[in-house]
Every structure is written in structure tokens, then in C-alpha cells.
Coordinates of C-alpha atoms in Angstrom, one line a residue:
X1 CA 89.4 150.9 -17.8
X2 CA 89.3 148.8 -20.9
X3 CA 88.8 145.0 -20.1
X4 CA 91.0 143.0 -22.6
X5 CA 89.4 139.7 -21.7
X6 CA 91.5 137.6 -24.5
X7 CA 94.8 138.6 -22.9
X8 CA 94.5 139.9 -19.5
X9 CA 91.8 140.5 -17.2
X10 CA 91.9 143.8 -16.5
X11 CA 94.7 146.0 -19.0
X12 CA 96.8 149.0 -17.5
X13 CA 98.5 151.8 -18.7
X14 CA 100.3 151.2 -21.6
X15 CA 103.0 152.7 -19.9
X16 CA 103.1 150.5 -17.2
X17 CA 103.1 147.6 -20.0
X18 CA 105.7 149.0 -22.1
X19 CA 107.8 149.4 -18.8
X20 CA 107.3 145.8 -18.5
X21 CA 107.8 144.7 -21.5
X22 CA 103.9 143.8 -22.3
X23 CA 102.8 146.3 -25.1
X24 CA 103.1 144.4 -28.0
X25 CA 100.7 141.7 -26.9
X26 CA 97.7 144.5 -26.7
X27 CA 96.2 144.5 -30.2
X28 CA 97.0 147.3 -32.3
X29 CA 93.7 149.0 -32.3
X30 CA 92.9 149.3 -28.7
X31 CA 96.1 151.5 -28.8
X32 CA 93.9 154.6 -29.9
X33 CA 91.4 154.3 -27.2
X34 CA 91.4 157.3 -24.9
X35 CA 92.7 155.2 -21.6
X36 CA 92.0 157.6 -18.3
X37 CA 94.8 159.0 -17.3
X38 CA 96.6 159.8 -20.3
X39 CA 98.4 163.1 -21.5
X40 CA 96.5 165.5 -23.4
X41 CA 99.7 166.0 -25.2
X42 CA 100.0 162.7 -26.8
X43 CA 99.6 161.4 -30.1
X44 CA 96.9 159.3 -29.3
X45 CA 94.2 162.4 -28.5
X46 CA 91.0 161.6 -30.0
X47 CA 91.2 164.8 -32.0
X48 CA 93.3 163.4 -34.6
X49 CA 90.3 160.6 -35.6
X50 CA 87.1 161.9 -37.2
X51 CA 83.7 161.8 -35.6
X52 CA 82.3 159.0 -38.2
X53 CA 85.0 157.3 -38.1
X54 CA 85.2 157.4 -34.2
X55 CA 80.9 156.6 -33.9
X56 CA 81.6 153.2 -36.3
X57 CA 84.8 152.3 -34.3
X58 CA 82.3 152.8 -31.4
X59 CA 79.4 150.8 -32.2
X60 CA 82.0 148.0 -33.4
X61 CA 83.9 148.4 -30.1
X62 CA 80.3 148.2 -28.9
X63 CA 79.0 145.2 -30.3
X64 CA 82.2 143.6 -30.0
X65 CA 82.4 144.8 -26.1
X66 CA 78.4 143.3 -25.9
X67 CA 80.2 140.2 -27.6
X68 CA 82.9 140.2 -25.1
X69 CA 80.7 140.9 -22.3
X70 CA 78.5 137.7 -23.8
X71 CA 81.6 135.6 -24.1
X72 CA 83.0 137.3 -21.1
X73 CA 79.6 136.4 -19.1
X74 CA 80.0 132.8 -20.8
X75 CA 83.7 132.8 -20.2
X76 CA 82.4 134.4 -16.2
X77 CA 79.5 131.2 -16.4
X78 CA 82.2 128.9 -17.5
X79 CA 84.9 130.6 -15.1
X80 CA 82.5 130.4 -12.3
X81 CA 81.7 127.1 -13.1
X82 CA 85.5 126.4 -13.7
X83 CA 85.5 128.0 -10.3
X84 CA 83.4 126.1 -8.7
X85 CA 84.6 123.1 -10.4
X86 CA 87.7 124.1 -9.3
X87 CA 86.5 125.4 -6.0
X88 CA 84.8 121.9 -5.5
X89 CA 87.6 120.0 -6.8
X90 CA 89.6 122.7 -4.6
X91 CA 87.1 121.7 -1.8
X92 CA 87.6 118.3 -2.4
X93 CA 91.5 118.9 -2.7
X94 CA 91.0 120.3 0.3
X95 CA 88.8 118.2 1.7
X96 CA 90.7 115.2 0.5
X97 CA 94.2 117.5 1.9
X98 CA 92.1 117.7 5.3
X99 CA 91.6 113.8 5.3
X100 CA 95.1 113.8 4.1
X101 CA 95.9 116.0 6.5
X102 CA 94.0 114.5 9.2
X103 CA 95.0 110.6 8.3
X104 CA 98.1 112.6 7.8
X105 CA 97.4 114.0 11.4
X106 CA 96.0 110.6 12.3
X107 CA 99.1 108.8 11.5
X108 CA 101.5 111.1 12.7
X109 CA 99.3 110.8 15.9
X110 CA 99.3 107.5 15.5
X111 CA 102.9 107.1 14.6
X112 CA 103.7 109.8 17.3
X113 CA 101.4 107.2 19.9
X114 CA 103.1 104.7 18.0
X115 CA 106.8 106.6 19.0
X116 CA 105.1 107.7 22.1
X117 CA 104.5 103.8 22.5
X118 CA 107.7 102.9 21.9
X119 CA 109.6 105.3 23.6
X120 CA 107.5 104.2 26.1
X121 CA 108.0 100.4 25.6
X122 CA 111.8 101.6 25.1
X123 CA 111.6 103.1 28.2
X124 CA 109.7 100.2 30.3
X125 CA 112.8 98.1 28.3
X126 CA 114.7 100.3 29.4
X127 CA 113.7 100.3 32.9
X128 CA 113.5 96.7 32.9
X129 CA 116.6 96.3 31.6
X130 CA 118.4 98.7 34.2
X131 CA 115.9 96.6 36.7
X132 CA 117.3 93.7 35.4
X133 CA 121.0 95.6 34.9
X134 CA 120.1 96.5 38.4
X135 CA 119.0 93.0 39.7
X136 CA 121.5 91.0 37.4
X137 CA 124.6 94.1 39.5
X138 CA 122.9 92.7 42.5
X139 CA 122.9 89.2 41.7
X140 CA 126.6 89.6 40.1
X141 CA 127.0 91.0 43.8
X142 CA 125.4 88.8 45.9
X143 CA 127.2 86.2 43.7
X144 CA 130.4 88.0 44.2
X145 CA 129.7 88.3 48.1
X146 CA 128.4 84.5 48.3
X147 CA 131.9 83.7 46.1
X148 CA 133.9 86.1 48.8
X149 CA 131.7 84.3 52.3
X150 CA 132.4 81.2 50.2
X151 CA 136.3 81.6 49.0
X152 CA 136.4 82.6 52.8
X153 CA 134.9 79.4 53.8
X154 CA 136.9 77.5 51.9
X155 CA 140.1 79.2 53.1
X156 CA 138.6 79.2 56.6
X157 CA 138.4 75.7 56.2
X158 CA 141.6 75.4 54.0
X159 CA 143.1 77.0 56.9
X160 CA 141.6 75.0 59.7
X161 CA 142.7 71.7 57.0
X162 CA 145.8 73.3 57.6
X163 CA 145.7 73.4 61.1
X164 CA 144.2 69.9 61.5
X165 CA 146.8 68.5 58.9
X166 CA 149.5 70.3 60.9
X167 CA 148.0 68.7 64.2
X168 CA 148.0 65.3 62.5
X169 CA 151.5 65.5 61.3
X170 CA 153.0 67.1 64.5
X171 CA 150.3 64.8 66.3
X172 CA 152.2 61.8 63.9
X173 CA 155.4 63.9 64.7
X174 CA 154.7 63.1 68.1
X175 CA 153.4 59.4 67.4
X176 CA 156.4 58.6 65.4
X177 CA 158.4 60.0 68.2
X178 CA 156.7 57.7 70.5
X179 CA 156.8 54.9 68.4
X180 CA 160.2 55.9 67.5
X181 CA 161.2 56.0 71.4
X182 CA 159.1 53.1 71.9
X183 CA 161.3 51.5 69.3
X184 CA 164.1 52.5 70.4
X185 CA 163.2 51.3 74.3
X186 CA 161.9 48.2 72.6
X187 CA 165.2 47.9 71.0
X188 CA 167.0 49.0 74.2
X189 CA 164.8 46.6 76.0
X190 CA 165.3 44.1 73.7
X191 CA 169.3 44.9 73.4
X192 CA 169.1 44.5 76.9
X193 CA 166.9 41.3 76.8
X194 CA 169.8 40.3 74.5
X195 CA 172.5 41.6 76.2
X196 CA 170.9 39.7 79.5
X197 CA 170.4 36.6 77.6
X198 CA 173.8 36.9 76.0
X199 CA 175.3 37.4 79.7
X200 CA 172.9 34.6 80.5
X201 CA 173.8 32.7 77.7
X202 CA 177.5 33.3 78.4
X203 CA 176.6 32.6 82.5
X204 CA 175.2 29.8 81.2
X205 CA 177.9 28.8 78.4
X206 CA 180.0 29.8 81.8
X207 CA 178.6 27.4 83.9
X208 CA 178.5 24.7 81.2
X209 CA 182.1 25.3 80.8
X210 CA 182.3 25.4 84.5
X211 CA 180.7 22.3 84.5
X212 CA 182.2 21.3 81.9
X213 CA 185.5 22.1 83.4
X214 CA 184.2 20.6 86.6
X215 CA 183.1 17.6 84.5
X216 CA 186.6 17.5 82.7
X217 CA 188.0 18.0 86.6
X218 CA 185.9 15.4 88.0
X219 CA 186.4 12.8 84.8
X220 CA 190.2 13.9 85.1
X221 CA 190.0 13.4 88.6
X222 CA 188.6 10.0 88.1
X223 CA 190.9 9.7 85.2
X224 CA 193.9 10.3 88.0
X225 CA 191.8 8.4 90.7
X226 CA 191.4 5.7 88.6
X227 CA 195.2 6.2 87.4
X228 CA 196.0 6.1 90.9
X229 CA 193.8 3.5 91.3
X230 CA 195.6 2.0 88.4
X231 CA 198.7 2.7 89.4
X232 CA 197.5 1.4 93.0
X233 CA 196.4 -1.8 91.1
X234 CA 199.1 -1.8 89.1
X235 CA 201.5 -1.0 92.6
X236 CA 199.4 -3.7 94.7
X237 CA 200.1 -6.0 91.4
X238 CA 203.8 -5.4 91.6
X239 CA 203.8 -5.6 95.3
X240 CA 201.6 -8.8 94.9
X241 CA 204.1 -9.9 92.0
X242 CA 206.8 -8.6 94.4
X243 CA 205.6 -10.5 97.5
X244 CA 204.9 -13.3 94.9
X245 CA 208.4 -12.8 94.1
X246 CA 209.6 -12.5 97.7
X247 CA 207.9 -15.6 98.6
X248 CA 209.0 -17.3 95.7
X249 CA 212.5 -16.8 96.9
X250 CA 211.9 -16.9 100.2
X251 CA 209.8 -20.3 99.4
X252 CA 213.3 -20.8 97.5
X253 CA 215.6 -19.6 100.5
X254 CA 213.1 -21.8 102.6
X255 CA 213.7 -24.7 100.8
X256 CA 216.7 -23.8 101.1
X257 CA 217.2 -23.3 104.4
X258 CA 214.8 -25.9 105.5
X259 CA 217.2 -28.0 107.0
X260 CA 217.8 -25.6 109.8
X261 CA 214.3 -24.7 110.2
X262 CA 212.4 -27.5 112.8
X263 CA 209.0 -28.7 111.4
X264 CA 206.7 -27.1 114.6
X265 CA 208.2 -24.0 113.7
X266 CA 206.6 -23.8 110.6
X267 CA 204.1 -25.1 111.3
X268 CA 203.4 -22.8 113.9
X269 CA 204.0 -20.1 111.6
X270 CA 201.0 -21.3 109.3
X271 CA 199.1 -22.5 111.7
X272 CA 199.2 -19.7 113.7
X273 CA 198.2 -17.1 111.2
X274 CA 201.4 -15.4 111.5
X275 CA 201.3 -14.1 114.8
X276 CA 204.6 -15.8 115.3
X277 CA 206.6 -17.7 118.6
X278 CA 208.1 -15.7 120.8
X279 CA 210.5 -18.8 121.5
X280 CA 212.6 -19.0 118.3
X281 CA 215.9 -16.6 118.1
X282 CA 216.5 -13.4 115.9
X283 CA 216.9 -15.3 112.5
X284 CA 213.9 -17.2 112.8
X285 CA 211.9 -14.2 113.8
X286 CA 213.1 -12.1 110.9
X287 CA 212.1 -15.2 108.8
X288 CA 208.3 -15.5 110.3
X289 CA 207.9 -12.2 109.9
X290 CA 208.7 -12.4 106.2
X291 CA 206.3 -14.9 105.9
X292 CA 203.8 -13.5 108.0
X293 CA 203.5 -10.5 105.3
X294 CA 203.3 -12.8 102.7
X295 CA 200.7 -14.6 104.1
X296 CA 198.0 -11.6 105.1
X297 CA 195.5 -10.7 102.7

């Protein structure tokens, strides 16, 4: 098969290029060529060129084909060499792509040890933190339970405060109950201390008006005593003013009469002490006794 080197590689059918579209960038001459393949039938036989014509077309497609080949061996030098160049530089793409690759690799390793690190941290942190979720539930619990045992302590001893404080105030119940009954038997005691006192008081205001009365009797007895005695006094007094009297008229009726009364007689009668003579009559008897009253003490 012809080799069109400036356009394509390696050049098919015309057929196949004018089915794609591709004919008209094959130079005008090669279109004459016997190609293998093609129909005896077509105008492109090579019985329609002359033998000259198709010897000179021949040498020039062979000198330009030797050209070609030249170029093409220069073009296949430089091509291998762009080859190579590009196979090295493709080597070192691909080397560098396999460092890539491999940091790539190394870094995703890295990152993924990195991750794997993480996840792993995350999940020590994790575990940690559902330790400490775990120890901080079991403090919060312990907490809790110590808050309970000590809210129950406290109303234990809330309730036993209770208790006491209801002891004390039924125990001060009781003590004001005492005191209040001791108060009261004070005060009865002391009512009755009063109530004695007063009925000693009044026993005694009694007896001092008793005595008192007594006095008042005694003083008005001794008033009346010494009225009577008075009145005695005053009685003797009359009686003495009376005898005084008597004698002053007897002395008078004496006087009177003393010229029927003899001298001895009277005499006797003083002398005598009043005891009288039984020798003088009736009249002179009545007479020394008279005188015999006024004469005792």
C-alpha cells in the first residue's frame, strides 16, 4: 500500500476515504496509482497512461519515494528520537506520575494513617469521652445517690428535729403545765396563805377588836366602876354632906334641946365612942343613936 507520509501514515482505499470524507486531502496525482484492490473496471486502469509516460512518473515516484523514504527514515530517526524523547519524557511522566503516584500513594497513605490516626484518636476521644460520659453518668450518679443518702439524712434528721422539737415542746407542754399547775398551787397555796393570813388577820383584827371591845369593856367598866365609884364618892359626899347636914341640925336641935339633955349624958355619948347608956329613956336613945352615926368613920 502506498505510504503518504506528509498526510497520513499509512493511506487506504480511496473509497474508504471518500466514505469518510478524506479524499480531497490525498494529492491529485497519487489518485492514478494502481492501489491493490481496486476494480479492473475503473477509470483509473493503468491502460489508459502510456508506458513512457508511466516509466518517468515511476522513476519520479521513485526518487521521490527514495526521498520520502530518506525523509521518512529522518522523519522515523527524528520520530524515534521524538519517541524516545517522548518515551523518556513519557518515562519520566511516568516516572514522575509513579512518584506522583506514589507520594500520591504516600500521602493518601499517609493521609489515610493520618485518617486512620484520627479516626483512631477520634475513637480513643471517643472512648474517652464515653469513659468519661461513662465515669462523669457514674459520678452524676453517685452524686445523685450521695444527694438521695444525703437528702435522706437530712430529712432523717429533719424528721428526728421534728421529733426532738415535738418532744421539747410537748416536753415544755408538759413543763409549762407543771409550772402552770405549780403556779397555780403556788397561787392556791398562796391564796390560801392569804386566805389563812386574811382569817388570821381578821382572827387577829377579831381578837384586837375583841380586846379592843374587852378593853373598851374593861375601860367602860372602869369608866362605870369609877362612875360608881364616883357616884359612890359623890353618894358618900352627899351622905357625908347629908350627915354633915344631919349633924348640923341635929348640933342645931342639940343646941336646941340642950337644956333637957344632962351634961354626963353627953358626955358619955362622946366619951363613949357611941356605944351609948343603956340608962337614959327612948328619946335620948333615939338621940345617941343619931349621934353615934355621925360620929363613926
Amino acid at each position: 500500500m502506498y505510504q503518504n507520509t506528509k498526510t497520513y501514515p499509512e493511506q487506504p482505499a480511496p473509497g474508504a476515504l471518500a466514505g469518510a470524507g478524506l479524499l480531497e486531502k490525498i494529492p491529485l496525482r497519487d489518485h492514478f496509482q494502481p492501489q491493490p484492490g481496486w476494480d479492473s473496471g475503473s477509470i483509473l486502469q493503468p491502460s489508459l497512461y502510456s508506458h513512457k509516460y508511466l516509466q518517468k512518473k515511476e522513476r519520479r515516484g521513485e526518487e521521490r519515494r527514495g526521498e520520502e523514504r530518506r525523509g521518512e527514515e529522518r522523519r522515523g530517526e527524528e520520530r524515534e528520537e521524538k519517541r524516545r524523547e517522548e518515551k523518556r519524557r513519557e518515562e519520566k511522566r511516568r516516572e514522575e506520575k509513579r512518584r506522583e503516584e506514589k507520594r500520591r500513594e504516600e500521602k493518601r497513605r499517609e493521609e489515610k494513617r493520618r485518617e486512620e490516626k484520627r479516626r483512631e484518636e477520634k475513637r480513643r476521644e471517643e472512648k474517652r469521652r464515653e469513659e468519661k460520659r461513662r465515669e462523669e453518668k457514674r459520678r452524676e450518679e453517685k452524686r445523685r445517690e450521695e444527694k438521695r443518702r444525703e437528702e435522706k439524712r437530712r430529712e432523717e434528721k429533719r424528721r428526728e428535729e421534728k421529733r426532738r422539737e415535738e418532744k421539747r415542746r410537748e416536753e415544755k407542754r408538759r413543763e409549762e403545765k407543771r409550772r402552770e399547775e405549780k403556779r397555780r398551787e403556788e397561787k392556791r397555796r398562796e391564796e390560801k396563805r392569804r386566805e389563812e393570813k386574811r382569817r388570821e388577820e381578821k382572827r387577829r383584827e377579831e381578837k384586837r377588836r375583841e380586846e379592843k371591845r374587852r378593853e373598851e369593856k374593861r375601860r367602860e367598866e372602869k369608866r362605870r366602876e369609877e362612875k360608881r365609884r364616883e357616884e359612890k364618892r359623890r353618894e358618900e359626899k352627899r351622905r357625908e354632906e347629908k350627915r354633915r347636914e344631919e349633924k348640923r341640925r341635929e348640933e342645931k336641935r342639940r343646941d336646941k334641946a340642950s337644956t333637957d339633955i344632962i351634961p354626963s349624958y353627953s358626955f358619955q355619948i362622946m366619951s363613949s365612942g357611941g356605944h351609948g347608956v343603956s340608962l337614959i329613956n327612948t328619946v335620948q336613945k333615939s338621940r345617941q343613936i343619931s349621934q353615934t352615926l355621925l360620929i363613926l368613920p
